[in-house]
Structures are given as structure tokens and as C-alpha cells.
PDB file of C-alpha atoms in Angstrom:
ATOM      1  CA  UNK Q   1       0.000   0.000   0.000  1.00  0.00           C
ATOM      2  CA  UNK Q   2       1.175   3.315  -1.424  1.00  0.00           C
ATOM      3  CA  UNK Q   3       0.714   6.294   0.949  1.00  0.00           C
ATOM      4  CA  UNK Q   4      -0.262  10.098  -0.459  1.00  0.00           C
ATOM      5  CA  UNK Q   5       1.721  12.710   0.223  1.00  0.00           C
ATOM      6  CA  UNK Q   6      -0.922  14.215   2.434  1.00  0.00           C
ATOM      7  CA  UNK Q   7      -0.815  10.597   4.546  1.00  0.00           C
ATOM      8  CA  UNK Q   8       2.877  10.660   4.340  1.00  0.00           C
ATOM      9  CA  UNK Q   9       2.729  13.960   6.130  1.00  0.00           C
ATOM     10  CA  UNK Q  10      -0.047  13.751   8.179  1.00  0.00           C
ATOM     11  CA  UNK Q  11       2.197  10.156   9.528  1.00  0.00           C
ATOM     12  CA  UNK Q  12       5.272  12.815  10.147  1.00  0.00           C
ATOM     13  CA  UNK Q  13       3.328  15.347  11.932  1.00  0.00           C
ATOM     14  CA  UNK Q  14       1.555  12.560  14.396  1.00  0.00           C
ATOM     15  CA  UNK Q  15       4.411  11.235  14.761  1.00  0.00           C
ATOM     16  CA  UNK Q  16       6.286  14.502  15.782  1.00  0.00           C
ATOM     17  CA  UNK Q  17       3.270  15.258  18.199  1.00  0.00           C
ATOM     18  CA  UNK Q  18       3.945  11.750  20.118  1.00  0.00           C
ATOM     19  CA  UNK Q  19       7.634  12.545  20.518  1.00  0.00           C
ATOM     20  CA  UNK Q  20       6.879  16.165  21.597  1.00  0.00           C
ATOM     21  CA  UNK Q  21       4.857  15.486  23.852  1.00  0.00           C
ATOM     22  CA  UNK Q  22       6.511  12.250  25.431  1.00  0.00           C
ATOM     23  CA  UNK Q  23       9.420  15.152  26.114  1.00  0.00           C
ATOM     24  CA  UNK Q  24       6.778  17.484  27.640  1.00  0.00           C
ATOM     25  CA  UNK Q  25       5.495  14.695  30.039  1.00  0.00           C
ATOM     26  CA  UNK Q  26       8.538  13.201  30.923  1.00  0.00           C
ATOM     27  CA  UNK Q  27      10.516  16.530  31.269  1.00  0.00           C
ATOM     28  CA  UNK Q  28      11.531  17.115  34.964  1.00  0.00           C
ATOM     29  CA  UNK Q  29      11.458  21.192  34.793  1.00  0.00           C
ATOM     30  CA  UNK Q  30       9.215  23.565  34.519  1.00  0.00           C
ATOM     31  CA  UNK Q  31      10.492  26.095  32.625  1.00  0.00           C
ATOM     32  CA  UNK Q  32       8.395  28.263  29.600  1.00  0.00           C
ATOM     33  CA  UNK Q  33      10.501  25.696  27.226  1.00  0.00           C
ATOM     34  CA  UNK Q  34       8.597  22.807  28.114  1.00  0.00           C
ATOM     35  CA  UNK Q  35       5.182  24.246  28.006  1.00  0.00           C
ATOM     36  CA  UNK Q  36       5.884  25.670  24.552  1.00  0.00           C
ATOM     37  CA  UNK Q  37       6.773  22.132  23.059  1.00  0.00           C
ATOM     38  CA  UNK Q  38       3.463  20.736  24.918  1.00  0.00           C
ATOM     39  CA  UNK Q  39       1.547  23.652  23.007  1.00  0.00           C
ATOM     40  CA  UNK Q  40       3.824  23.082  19.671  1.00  0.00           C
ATOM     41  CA  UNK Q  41       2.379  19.235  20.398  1.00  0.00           C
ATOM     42  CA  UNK Q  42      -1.179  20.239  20.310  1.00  0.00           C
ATOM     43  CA  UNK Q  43      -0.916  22.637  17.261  1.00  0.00           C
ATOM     44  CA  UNK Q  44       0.802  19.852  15.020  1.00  0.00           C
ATOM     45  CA  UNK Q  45      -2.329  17.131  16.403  1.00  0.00           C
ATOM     46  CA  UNK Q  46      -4.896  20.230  15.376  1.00  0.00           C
ATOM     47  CA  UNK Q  47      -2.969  20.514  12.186  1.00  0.00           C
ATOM     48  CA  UNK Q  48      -2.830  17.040  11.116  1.00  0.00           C
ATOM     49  CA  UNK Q  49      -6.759  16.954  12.085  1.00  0.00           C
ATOM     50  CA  UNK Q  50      -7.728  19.576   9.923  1.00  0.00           C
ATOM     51  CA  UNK Q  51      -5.589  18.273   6.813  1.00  0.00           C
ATOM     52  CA  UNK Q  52      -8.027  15.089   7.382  1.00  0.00           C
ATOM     53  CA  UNK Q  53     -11.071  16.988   7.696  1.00  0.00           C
ATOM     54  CA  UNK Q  54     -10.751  18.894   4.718  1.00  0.00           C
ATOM     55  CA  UNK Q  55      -9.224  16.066   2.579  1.00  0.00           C
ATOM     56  CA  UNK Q  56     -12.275  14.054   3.435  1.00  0.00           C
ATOM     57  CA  UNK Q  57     -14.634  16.977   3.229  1.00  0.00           C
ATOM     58  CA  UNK Q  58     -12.867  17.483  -0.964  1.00  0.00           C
ATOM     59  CA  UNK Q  59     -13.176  13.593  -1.336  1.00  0.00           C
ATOM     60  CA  UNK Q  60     -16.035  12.516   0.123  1.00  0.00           C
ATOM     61  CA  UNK Q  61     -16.337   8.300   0.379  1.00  0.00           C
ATOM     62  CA  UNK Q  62     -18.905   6.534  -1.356  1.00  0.00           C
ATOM     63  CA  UNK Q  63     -22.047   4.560  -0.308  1.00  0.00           C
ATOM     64  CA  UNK Q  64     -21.205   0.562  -1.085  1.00  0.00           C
TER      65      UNK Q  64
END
């Protein structure tokens, strides 16, 4: 199975949110830093979300 280039990058930027925020979790300080890589986390998540939404929304599936 061949993926798209919007899967392929959709793949990168879920993938990039798990490792961000893996770091945010399991970071021991508290500093601005690690807050802004949890927020950076949640921006790529909403990012890859609405790349699905609208992909589906241009190519909507058909009834079997």
C-alpha cells in the first residue's frame, strides 16, 4: 500500500506530536521551554486533524 503525500505527512506530523509530547510529560522542569513544546504538540495534532477533515470533506467516500 502506497501512501499520499498528504498521509505521508499527516504520519510525520503525528508522529512529531507523540515525541513532543513524550518530552513534555517526561521533562523534569518547569520552565516556559517545556510548556511551549506541549503547546507546539497540540498545534501539530490540530494541524494534522484539519488536513483530514478537509481532505475528506474534498473527497467525500462513497455509499457501497
Amino acid at each position: 500500500m502506497r501512501l499520499s503525500k498528504k498521509q505521508r505527512f499527516r504520519l510525520v506530523l503525528a508522529a512529531l506530536f507523540f515525541a513532543l509530547l513524550l518530552l513534555a510529560i517526561f521533562s523534569h522542569y518547569g520552565h516556559l521551554w517545556v510548556k511551549l513544546l506541549a503547546i507546539l504538540a497540540n498545534v501539530l495534532l490540530m494541524a494534522s486533524m484539519l488536513i483530514s477533515f478537509f481532505d475528506v470533506k474534498k473527497h467525500p467516500e462513497k455509499d457501497k
